[in-house]
Structures are given as structure tokens and as C-alpha cells.
Coordinates of C-alpha atoms in Angstrom, one line a residue:
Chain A
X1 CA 8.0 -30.7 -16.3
X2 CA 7.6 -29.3 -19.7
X3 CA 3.8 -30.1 -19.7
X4 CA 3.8 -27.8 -16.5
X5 CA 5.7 -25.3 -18.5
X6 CA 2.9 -25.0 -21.1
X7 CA 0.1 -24.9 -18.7
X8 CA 1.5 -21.7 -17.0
X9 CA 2.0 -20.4 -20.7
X10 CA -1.6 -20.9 -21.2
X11 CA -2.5 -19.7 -17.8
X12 CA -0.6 -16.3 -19.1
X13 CA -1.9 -16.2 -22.3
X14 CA -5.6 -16.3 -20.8
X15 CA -4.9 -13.5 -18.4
X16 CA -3.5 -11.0 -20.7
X17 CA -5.5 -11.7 -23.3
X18 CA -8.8 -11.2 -21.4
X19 CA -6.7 -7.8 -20.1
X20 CA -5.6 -6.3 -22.8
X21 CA -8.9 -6.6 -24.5
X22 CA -9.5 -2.8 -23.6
X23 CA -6.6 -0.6 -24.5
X24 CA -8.2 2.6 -22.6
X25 CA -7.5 -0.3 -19.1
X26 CA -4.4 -1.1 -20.5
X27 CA -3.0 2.4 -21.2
X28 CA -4.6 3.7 -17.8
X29 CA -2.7 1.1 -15.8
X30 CA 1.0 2.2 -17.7
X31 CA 0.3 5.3 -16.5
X32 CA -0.4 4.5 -13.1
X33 CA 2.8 2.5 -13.0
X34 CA 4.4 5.5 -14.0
X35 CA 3.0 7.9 -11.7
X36 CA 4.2 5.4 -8.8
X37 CA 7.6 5.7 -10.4
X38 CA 7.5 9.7 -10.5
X39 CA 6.4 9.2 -7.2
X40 CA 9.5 7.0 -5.7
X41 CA 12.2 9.0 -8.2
X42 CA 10.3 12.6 -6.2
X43 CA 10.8 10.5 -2.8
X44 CA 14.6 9.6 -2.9
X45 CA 15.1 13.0 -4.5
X46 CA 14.0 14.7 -1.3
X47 CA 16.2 12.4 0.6
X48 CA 19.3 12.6 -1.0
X49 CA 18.5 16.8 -1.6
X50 CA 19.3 16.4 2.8
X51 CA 21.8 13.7 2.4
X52 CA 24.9 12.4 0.9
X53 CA 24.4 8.9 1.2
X54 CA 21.6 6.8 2.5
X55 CA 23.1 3.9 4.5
X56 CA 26.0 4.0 2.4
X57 CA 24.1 4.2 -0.9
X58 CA 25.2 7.0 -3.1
X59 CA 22.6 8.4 -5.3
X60 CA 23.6 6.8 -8.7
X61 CA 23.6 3.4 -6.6
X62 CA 20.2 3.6 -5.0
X63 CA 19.2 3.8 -8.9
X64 CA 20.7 0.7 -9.2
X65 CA 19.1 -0.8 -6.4
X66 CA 15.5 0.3 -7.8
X67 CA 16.1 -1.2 -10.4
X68 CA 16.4 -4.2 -9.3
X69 CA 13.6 -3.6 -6.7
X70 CA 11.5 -2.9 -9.6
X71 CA 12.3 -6.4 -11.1
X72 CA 10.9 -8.2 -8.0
X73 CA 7.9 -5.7 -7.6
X74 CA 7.0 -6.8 -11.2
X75 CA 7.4 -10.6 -9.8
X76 CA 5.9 -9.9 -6.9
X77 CA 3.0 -8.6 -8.0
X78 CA 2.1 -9.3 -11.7
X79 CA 2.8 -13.1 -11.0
X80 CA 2.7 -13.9 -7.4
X81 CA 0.2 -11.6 -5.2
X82 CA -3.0 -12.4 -7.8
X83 CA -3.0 -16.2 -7.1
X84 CA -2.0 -15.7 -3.1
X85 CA -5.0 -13.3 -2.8
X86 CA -6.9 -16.3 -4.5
X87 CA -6.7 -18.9 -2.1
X88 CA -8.1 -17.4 0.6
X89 CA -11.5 -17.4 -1.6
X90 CA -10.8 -21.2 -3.0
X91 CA -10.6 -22.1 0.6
X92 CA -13.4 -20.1 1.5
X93 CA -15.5 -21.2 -1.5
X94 CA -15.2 -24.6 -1.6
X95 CA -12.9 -24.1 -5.1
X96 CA -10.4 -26.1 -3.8
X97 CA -12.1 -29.4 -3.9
X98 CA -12.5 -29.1 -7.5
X99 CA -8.7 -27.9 -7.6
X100 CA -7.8 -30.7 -5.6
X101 CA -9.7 -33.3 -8.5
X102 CA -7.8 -31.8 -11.5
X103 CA -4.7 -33.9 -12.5
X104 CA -2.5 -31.4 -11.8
X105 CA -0.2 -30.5 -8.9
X106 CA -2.5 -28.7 -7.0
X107 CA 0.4 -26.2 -5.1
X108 CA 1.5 -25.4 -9.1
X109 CA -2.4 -24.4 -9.8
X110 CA -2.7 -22.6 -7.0
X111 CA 0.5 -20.6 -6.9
X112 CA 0.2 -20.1 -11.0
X113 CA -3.0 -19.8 -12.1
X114 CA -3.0 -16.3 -12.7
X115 CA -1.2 -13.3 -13.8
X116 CA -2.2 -9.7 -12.9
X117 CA -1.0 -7.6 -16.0
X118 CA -1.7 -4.5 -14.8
X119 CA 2.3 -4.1 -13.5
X120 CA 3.7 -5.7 -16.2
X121 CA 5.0 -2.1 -17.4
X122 CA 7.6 -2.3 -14.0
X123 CA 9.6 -4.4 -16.1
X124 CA 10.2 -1.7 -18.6
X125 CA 10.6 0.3 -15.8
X126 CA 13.3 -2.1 -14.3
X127 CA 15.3 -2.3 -16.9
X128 CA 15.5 1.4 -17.9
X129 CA 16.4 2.1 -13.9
X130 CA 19.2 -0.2 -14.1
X131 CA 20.3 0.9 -17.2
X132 CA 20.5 4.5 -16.3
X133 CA 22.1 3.0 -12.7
X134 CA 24.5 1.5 -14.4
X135 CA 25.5 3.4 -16.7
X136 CA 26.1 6.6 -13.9
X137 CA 27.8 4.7 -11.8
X138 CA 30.2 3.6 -14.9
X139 CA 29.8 -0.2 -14.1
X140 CA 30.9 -3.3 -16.5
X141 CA 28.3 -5.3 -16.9
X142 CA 29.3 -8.0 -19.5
X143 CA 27.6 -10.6 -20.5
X144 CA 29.2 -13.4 -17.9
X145 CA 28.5 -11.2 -15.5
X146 CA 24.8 -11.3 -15.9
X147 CA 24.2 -15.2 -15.2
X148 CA 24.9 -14.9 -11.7
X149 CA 22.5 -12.2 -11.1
X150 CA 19.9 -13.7 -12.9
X151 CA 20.3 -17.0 -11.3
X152 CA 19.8 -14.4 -7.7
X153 CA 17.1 -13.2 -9.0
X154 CA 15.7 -16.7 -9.0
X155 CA 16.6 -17.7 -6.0
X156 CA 14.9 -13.7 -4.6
X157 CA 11.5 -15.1 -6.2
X158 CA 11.7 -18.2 -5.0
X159 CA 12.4 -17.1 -1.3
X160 CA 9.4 -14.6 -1.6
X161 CA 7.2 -17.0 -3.6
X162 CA 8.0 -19.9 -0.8
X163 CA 7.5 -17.3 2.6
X164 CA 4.7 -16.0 0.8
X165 CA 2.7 -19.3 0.2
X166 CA 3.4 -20.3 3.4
X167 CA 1.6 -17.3 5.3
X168 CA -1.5 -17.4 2.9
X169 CA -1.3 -21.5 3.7
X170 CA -2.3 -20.4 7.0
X171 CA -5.3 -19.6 5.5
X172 CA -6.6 -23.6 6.2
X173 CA -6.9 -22.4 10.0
X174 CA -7.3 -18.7 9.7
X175 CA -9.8 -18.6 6.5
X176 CA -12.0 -16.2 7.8
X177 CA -9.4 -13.7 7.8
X178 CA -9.9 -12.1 4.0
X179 CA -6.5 -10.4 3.9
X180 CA -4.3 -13.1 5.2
X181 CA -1.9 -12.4 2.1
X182 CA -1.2 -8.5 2.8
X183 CA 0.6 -9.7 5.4
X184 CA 3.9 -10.4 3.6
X185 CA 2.7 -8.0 0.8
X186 CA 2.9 -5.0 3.7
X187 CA 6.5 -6.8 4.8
X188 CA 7.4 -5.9 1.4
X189 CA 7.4 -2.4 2.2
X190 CA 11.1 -3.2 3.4
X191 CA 12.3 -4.4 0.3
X192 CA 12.0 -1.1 -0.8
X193 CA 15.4 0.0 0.9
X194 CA 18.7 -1.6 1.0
X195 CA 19.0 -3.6 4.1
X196 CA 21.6 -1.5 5.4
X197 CA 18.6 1.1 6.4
X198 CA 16.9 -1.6 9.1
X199 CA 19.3 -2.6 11.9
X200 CA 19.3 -5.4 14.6
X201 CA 16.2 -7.5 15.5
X202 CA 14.5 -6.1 12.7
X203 CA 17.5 -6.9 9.8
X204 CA 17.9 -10.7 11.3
X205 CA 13.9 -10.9 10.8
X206 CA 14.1 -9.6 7.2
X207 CA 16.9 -11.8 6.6
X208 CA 15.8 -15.3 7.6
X209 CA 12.1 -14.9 8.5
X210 CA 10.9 -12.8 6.0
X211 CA 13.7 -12.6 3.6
X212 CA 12.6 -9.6 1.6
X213 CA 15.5 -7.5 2.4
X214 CA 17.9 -9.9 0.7
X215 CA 15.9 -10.4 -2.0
X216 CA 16.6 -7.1 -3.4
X217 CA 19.1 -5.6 -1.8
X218 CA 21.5 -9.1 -2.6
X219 CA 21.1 -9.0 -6.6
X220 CA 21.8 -5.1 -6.6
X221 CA 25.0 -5.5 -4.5
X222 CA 26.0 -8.6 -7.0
X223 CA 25.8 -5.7 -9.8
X224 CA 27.6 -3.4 -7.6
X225 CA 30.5 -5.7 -7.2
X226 CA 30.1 -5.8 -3.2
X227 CA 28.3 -9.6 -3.0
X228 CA 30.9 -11.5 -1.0
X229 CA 30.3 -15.2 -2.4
X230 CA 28.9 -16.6 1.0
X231 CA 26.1 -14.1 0.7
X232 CA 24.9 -15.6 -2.7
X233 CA 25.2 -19.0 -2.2
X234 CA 23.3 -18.3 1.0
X235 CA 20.1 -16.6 -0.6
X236 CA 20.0 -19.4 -3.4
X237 CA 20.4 -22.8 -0.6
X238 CA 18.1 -20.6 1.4
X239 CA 15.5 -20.3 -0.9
X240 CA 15.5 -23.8 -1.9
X241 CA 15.2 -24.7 1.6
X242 CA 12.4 -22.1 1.7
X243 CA 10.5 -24.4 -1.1
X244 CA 10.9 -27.5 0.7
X245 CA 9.6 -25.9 3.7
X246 CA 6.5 -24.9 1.6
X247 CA 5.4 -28.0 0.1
X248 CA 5.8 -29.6 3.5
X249 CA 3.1 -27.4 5.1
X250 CA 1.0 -26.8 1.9
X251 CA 0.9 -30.8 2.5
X252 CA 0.1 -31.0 6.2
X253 CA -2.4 -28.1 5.4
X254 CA -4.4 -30.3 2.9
X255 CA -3.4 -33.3 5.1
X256 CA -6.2 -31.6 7.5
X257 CA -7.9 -30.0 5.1
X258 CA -9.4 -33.2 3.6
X259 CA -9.6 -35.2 6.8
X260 CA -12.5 -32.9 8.0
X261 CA -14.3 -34.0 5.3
X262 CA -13.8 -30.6 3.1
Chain B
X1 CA -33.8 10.4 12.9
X2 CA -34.6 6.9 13.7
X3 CA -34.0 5.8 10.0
X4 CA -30.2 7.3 10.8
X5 CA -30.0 5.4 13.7
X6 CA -31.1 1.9 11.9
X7 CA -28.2 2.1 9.5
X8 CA -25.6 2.9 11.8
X9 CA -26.9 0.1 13.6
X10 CA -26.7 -1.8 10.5
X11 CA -23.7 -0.5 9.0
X12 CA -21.7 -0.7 12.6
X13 CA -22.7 -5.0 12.8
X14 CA -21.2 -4.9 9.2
X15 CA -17.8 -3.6 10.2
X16 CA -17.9 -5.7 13.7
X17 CA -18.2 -8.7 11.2
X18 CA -14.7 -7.7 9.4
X19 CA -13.1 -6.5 13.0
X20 CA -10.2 -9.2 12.5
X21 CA -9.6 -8.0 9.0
X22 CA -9.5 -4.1 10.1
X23 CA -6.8 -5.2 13.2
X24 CA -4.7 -6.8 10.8
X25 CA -4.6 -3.8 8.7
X26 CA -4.4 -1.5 11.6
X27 CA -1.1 -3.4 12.7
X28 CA -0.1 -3.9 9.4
X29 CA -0.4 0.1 8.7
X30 CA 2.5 0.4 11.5
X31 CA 5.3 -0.7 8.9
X32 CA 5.8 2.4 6.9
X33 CA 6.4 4.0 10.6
X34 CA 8.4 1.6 11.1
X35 CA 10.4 2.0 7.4
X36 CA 10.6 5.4 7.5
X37 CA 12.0 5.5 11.4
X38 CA 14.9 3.5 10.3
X39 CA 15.3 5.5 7.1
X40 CA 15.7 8.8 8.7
X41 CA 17.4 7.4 11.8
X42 CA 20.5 6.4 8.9
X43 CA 20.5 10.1 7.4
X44 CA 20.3 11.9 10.6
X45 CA 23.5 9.9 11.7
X46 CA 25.7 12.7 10.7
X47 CA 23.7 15.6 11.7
X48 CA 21.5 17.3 13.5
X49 CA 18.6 19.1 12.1
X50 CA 17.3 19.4 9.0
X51 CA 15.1 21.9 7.7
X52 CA 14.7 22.7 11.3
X53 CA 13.4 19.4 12.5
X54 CA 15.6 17.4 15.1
X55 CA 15.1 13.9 14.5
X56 CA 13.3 13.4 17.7
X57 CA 10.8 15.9 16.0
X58 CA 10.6 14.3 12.6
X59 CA 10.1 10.6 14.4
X60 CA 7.1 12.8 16.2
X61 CA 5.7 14.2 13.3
X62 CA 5.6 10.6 11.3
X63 CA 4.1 8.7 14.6
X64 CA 1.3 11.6 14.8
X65 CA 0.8 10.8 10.7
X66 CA 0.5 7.7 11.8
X67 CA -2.6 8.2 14.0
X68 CA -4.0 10.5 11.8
X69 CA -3.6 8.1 8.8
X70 CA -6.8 6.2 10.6
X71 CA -9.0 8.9 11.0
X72 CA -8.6 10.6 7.9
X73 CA -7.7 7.8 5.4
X74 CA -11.0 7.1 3.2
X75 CA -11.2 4.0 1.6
X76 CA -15.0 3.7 -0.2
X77 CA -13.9 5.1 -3.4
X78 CA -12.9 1.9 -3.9
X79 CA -16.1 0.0 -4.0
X80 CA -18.4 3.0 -5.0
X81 CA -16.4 2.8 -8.1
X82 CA -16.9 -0.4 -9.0
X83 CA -20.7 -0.1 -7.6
X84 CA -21.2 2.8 -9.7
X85 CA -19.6 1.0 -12.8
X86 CA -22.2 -2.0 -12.4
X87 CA -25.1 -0.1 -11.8
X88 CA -25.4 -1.6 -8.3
X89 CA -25.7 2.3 -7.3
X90 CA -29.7 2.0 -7.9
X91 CA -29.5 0.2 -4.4
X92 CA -28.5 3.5 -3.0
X93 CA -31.3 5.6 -5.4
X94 CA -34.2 3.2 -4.0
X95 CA -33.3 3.6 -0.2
X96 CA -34.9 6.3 2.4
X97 CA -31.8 8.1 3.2
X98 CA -29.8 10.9 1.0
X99 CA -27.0 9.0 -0.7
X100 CA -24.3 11.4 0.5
X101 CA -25.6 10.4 4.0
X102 CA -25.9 7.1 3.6
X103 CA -22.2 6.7 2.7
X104 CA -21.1 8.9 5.7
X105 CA -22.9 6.9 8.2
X106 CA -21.3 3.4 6.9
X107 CA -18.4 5.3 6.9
X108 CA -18.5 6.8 10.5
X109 CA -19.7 3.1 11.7
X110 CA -16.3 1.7 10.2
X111 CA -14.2 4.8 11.8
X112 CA -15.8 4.1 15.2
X113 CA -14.5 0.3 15.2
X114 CA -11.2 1.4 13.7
X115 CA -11.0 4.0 16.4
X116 CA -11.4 1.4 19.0
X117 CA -9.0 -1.3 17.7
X118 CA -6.6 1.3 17.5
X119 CA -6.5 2.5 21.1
X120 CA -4.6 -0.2 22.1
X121 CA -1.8 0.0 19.1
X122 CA -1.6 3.6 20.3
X123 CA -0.5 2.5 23.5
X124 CA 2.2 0.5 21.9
X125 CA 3.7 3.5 19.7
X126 CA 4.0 4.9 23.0
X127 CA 5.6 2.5 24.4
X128 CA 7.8 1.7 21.6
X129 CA 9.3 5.5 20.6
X130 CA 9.0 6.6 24.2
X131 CA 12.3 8.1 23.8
X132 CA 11.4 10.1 20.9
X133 CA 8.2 11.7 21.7
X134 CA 7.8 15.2 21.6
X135 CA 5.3 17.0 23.7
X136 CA 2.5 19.0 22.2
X137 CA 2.7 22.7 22.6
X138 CA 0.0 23.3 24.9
X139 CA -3.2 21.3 25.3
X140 CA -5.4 24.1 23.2
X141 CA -3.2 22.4 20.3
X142 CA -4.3 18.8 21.0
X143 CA -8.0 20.0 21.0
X144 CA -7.4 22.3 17.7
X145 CA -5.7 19.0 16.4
X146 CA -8.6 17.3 16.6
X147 CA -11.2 19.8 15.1
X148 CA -8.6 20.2 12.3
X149 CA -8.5 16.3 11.8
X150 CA -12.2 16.3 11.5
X151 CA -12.6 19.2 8.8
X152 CA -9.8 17.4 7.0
X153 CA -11.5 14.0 7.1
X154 CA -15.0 15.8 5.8
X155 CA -13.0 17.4 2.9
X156 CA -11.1 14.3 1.9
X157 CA -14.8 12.2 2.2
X158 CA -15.6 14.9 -0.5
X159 CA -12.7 14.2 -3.0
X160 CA -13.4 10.5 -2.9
X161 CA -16.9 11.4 -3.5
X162 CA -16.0 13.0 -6.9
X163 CA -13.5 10.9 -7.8
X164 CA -16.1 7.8 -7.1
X165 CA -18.2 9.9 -9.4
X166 CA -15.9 9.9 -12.6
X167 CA -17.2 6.4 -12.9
X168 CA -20.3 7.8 -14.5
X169 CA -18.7 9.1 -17.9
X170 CA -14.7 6.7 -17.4
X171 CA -14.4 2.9 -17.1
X172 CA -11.0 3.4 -15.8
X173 CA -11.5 5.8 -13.1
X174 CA -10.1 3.2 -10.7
X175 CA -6.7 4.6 -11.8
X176 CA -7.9 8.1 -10.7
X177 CA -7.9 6.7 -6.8
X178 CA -4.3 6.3 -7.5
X179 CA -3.6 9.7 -8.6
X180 CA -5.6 10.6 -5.2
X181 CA -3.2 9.0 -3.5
X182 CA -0.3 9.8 -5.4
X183 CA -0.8 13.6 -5.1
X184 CA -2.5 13.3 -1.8
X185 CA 0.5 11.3 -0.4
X186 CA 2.8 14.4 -1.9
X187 CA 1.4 18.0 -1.0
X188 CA -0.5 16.4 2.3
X189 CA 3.1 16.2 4.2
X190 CA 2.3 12.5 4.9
X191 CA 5.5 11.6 3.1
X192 CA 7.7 14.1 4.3
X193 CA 6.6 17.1 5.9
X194 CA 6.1 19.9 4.1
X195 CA 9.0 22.0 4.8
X196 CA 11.4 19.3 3.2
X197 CA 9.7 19.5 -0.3
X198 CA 11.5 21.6 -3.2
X199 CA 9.9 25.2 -3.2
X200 CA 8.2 25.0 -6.1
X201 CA 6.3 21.9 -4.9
X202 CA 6.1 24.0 -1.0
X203 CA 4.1 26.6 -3.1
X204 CA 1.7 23.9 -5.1
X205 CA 0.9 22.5 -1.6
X206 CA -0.4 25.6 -0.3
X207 CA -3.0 25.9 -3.3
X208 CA -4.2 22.2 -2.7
X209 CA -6.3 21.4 0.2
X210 CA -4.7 18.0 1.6
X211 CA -2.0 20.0 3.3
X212 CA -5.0 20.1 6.1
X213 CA -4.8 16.0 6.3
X214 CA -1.0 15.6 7.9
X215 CA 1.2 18.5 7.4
X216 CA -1.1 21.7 9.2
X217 CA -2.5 19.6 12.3
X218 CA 1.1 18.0 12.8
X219 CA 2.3 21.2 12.8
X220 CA 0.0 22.8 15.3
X221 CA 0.9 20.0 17.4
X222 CA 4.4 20.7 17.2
X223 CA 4.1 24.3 18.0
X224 CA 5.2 25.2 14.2
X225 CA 2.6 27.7 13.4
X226 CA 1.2 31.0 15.2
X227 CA -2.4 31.8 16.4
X228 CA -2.9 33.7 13.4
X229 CA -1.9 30.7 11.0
X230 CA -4.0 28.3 12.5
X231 CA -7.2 30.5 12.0
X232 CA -6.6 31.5 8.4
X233 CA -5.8 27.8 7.9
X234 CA -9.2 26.8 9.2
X235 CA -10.8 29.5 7.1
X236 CA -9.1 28.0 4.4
X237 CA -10.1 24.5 4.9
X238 CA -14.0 25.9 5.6
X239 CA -13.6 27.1 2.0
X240 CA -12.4 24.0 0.3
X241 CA -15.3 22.0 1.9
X242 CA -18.5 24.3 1.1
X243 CA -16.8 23.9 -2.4
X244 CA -15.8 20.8 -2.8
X245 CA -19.4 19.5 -1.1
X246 CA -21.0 22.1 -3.9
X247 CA -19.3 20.9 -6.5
X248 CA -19.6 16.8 -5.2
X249 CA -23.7 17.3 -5.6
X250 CA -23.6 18.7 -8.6
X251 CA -21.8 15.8 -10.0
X252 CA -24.0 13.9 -8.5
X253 CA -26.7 15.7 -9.5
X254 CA -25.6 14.8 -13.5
X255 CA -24.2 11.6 -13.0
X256 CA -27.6 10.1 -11.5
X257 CA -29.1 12.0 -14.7
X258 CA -26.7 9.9 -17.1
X259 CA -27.4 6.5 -15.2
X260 CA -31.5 6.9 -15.2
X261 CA -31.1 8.0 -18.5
X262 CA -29.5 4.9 -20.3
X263 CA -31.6 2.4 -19.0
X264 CA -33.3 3.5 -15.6

């Protein structure tokens, strides 16, 4: 475990270095970040300026929420969307026979090999959101309180990680398909909102299909105070189960995978 | 004219090869209709109208972005960037046809197949916000619709052009496609329309041209602007292109200069 630890520190380290090699990249991609941020902030403004409350989300709330939205955009795409974009081209490529030699867990090099730096800034972002959020809405937040958010947190990533590998797993049959991960990375789009916003078919598919909607909209509620206990404990066995689920099918995929003679 | 015909010929297989690829993204372009339907469907639960849109309107006015989005979203900025970073652009200097050309045709060749994957989603959003549709005004407004749409797609091929460009003298200009889309996505109503931003951002929209993308042909559709408005707005747009397509070869024009220069 602790030898996979210091892999994915190297695997880190290697990225950003080779990244922040050119501060004029570096600089123009915190400014980007930024301008995306302006551009969210500008959205909700013109919502609540015809609103009082968006699906029961006062304005100081939704600030909340983006915060928290902004520390799974920075998961989802500094650490997760590079590699799921990558496996496509290892299938594709042949790379993934000389993945599949290396003495490590193949799933773990594929899901970790690399880190996009270029959102690391959301979370700055994230944690500036929350902390205006929080303090406008006159929340607590002690210290106690913190430990069962973060451990939701987790269990958000690891939902999104384990869905996630599992559509771009379909590349084995679908490989020729070159954007097989923007599927879930267009799904995201939901996560944007609180889950209150989609109703019906559509909120039961964003809840136990593609669980993006509970992946933000659960830890920002926890915060709030409005996270009944059977809520957490469901998003954290879920996304366990989501794991399991994950390695099965990465394993039945390479099950195949090798057995015509790739 | 033959030489024309070739690459489209060329540049049309190209695009039939990534077909899957451009249905997944058509179908996958359907979820911000999707987010934003349920969005405004929440607010509009206590009310009305706003800004003088029903919500029956508003769902209209974000399906029609919708289908606009695939005519008059331009993508090769992108790769010209990147092409014009590594030099590859001498590929474009050595063949027959005028660069500026060249790119329009692949781009018209990947419209046409995007066009025709579409039809079928179309039928779908039909089928799906039935309830909600709004009628156009008159069927002159679906035909000026169209020849609006076109002018805005030939004005918007010319931003991307220069922005493509600053890749001659920046080696970050990739971030200046976001800033496309990031002010594009404000002032051309494609967010919200038009009427719902703050003034002050009402009266930097009219001085921009991407209004004419989303915001002005979903409005002649919806019967919110007069006769007169829809010729000055034309005029307008007539204006931004001659100048933009000026200004685009002249950049050109320089850039091509720099490149031959260093190493050429």
C-alpha cells in the first residue's frame, strides 16, 4: 500500500514538474480558471437577480454548494479525466500490453498515471467559495465537524472515479470511439446544480446510475446541516460498492482483452 | 473548381471516418438543454414571466440555441493552434488552395455530416418538449433565421481565424479560445438571452458581434424584433464580417511573414 502511495507521488511530481516548467503556461491557465469562475459567479448572479431561491437554495447557500462543486471539479479533472482520456489511446495503441507487464496493479497505473495541473488553481478557488459561503450564511464549522465531510468527499471521488472507469472500460469493445470518456465528463454538467434542480427519472439516474448529483450536492448539505445520516452512509457503502463493481469489469475486460491474443 | 471539389471530397471521407465520435457529441451536446430546462423549470415555479419571457418561450429559445449551437459552433481553432505552434502550418503554405479556403471547405465537409446526424436528434427535441414549443412568427422568420445563422457562422469562422493566429507571436494562445468562449458564451445570448443580462452588460453586447450567433436569430424567430431591426441588424453583421475577414488576412498576411522568416 505505502509503495503505491509513493508511486502516485512520483507520478505527481513528474507531471507538474514537466508543467510548471513555463510560468507564462502556468499563469495563463490560473487565469483561465478564473475567468470560468467570473463566468459561473456572472451566471447564478442573473438567476438569483429573477429569483429568490433556486430549488430551495438561497444565494449565500448556492456559494456553499460551489464550493464544494469546485472541490470535485478540481478531482475530477486535475486527477481523474487525464488518465480516463488515456486509455482509450493505450487500448488503441497497443500501450497496454507493456502496462499489463509492469509489476504494478495495472487498474492503479491506469487510473493514476497522470495529473493535469492546469485546474489545480479550483482548489484555491474551492476553498475561498466555501469560506465566503460559510461565513455569509453564519455557519459553525469546527474542527469535528470537518471529518465527516471530508471522509464524503471521499466517498464523492470514489463514486465518480469508479462510474467513470467503468464507462471508459467500455473502451475494450468500443475503442474506436475516441471520446468514450466525455461521456460521464458531459454527465457532469449536472453536478453543477443541487439535485433539487433535476426531478424524477432524471434525479433517480443521477442518483444511482451516474451518481454525480450526490456527489456534490451531499457534502454541501453535510456543511449545511440538512444531511439526514442515511444519506451519508449511503453515498460512502455506495461508492465502495461502486469500486468493487469496477475492478470486476476492468477484470472481465482484460479477461477478453488478453484472450484475443492482444 | 475541380481542386475545390477534391478536398471536399477528401475532407468529407475524413469526417465520415469520425461519424461515431461526432453522434456521441451531438447527443451529448443535448445535456446543457437538458440542465438548463430543469433549472428554469424550478425558478419559474412561482411565477410567470420574466423579463417578458413565459417559460414556454424561454424553453423555446434554449431548444432553438440548441440547434443553432451545431451550425454555428466552430471548433478548428483548436488544432490550427497547435498546428500553427509546431510549424505543421507549412502543410497548408505548400498546397494549391488559399489557406483561408482550405479551412472553410474541411470545415463545411464536417458541418454537412453534423447536419445530417443531427436531423434525427431534432426529431427527438420535438418529440420530447412538444408541450413547450412555440411557433415561429411567420415562415419569412424561419427563412431570415437561416440566412442570419449563416452570416453568423461566417463571422464567428473569422474570430477563430484570428484567434488561431495569435499562435504566431503567444505560446499560450490556447487560453485565448477560452476567453472566445467565455465572452462568446456571455454577450451571444446563448446562456441566457439577452434581455435577462444587467444593463450594463445589455449595452456591451450590442457593441460585440456574437449577439448575431444565438440572441438576434432566436429573437426573429420568436417574433421579438420589428422589420426594421432585423435589417439594421443584418447591416450590422455585413459590417463585422468585411472587417473581421480584412483584419483576419492581414494577420495572416504578418504571421506567414514571421514563420518564413525564422526558419522557412
Amino acid at each position: 500500500m505505502k509503495r503505491y502511495f509513493k508511486l502516485y507521488l512520483a507520478f505527481v511530481r513528474n507531471c507538474v514538474v514537466r508543467e510548471m516548467e513555463f510560468k507564462a503556461h502556468f499563469i495563463a491557465w490560473v487565469l483561465v480558471n478564473v475567468s470560468w469562475l467570473a463566468f459561473t459567479l456572472i451566471f447564478f448572479k442573473i438567476l438569483y437577480l429573477n429569483t429568490q431561491t433556486i430549488a430551495g437554495w438561497k444565494p449565500d447557500e448556492m456559494i456553499v454548494f460551489l464550493g464544494v462543486v469546485y472541490i470535485l471539479e478540481f478531482f475530477v479533472w486535475t486527477v481523474l479525466y487525464p488518465n480516463m482520456a488515456s486509455l482509450p489511446r493505450y487500448i488503441n495503441r497497443g500501450e497496454l500490453d507493456f502496462i499489463l507487464m509492469k509489476p504494478v496493479d495495472a487498474q492503479f497505473f491506469v487510473s493514476a498515471r497522470r495529473v493535469s495541473p492546469h485546474n489545480m488553481f479550483s482548489l484555491v478557488i474551492a476553498l475561498i467559495l466555501l469560506g465566503v459561503g460559510i461565513k455569509q450564511t453564519g455557519l459553525t464549522i469546527t474542527l469535528i465537524k470537518t471529518i465527516p465531510f471530508l471522509v464524503l468527499i471521499f466517498g464523492a471521488t470514489l463514486a465518480c472515479y469508479s462510474v467513470w472507469f467503468m464507462t471508459v472500460t467500455t473502451a475494450f469493445w468500443f475503442g474506436r470511439l475516441g471520446n468514450v470518456q466525455e461521456v460521464f465528463a458531459s454527465i457532469w454538467q449536472f453536478a453543477r446544480f443541487p439535485r433539487e434542480v433535476f426531478k424524477g427519472a432524471l434525479r433517480f439516474l443521477l442518483t444511482f446510475v451516474f451518481p454525480v448529483a450526490v456527489a456534490t450536492t451531499f457534502p454541501a448539505k453535510l456543511i449545511m446541516g440538512r444531511l439526514d445520516f442515511i444519506s451519508a452512509l449511503f453515498l460512502l457503502l455506495f461508492s465502495f460498492l461502486l469500486l468493487f463493481a469496477s475492478r470486476l469489469f476492468w477484470h472481465l475486460a482484460l479477461k477478453r482483452y488478453s484472450s484475443a491474443g492482444g | 473548381m475541380k481542386k475545390y471539389l477534391a478536398l471536399f471530397r477528401i475532407s468529407w471521407q475524413n469526417a465520415l471516418e469520425y461519424r461515431a465520435e461526432s453522434a456521441l457529441w451531438i447527443i451529448l451536446d443535448l445535456i446543457p438543454l437538458v440542465v438548463v430546462f430543469f433549472l428554469w423549470t424550478t425558478i419559474y415555479a412561482d411565477k410567470q414571466e420574466i423579463k417578458g419571457f413565459t417559460l414556454p418561450v424561454l424553453v423555446t429559445y434554449y431548444i432553438i440555441i440548441s440547434i443553432l449551437a451545431n451550425f454555428v459552433e466552430v471548433y478548428f481553432d483548436l488544432w490550427l493552434t497547435d498546428e500553427i505552434r509546431e510549424g505543421k502550418i507549412v502543410n497548408f503554405l505548400l498546397r494549391p488552395i488559399d489557406f483561408f479556403r482550405t479551412i472553410f471547405i474541411l470545415e463545411s465537409a464536417g458541418k454537412l455530416l453534423r447536419t445530417i446526424l443531427f436531423l434525427p436528434v431534432l426529431f427527438l427535441i420535438f418529440f420530447l418538449f412538444k408541450s413547450y414549443l412555440v411557433g415561429p412568427q411567420n415562415f419569412w422568420s424561419l427563412v431570415i433565421v437561416f440566412l442570419v445563422l449563416a452570416l453568423g457562422y461566417l463571422m464567428f469562422v473569422f474570430v477563430s481565424f484570428l484567434i488561431s493566429f495569435a499562435a504566431f507571436w503567444m505560446a499560450e494562445s490556447k487560453s485565448l479560445i477560452h476567453a472566445k468562449w467565455i465572452i462568446s458564451g456571455l454577450f451571444s445570448g446563448s446562456l441566457v438571452p439577452l434581455a435577462f443580462l444587467p444593463v450594463f452588460m445589455q449595452k456591451i453586447a450590442i457593441l460585440l458581434p456574437f449577439r448575431y450567433l444565438y440572441d438576434f436569430p432566436a429573437s426573429i424567430y420568436l417574433g421579438k424584433i420589428d422589420g426594421k431591426g432585423i435589417f439594421m441588424g443584418i447591416m450590422i453583421e455585413g459590417i463585422w464580417i468585411l472587417a473581421l475577414w480584412i483584419v483576419a488576412k492581414k494577420v495572416w498576411q504578418k504571421g506567414i511573414r514571421k514563420f518564413s522568416a525564422v526558419g522557412g
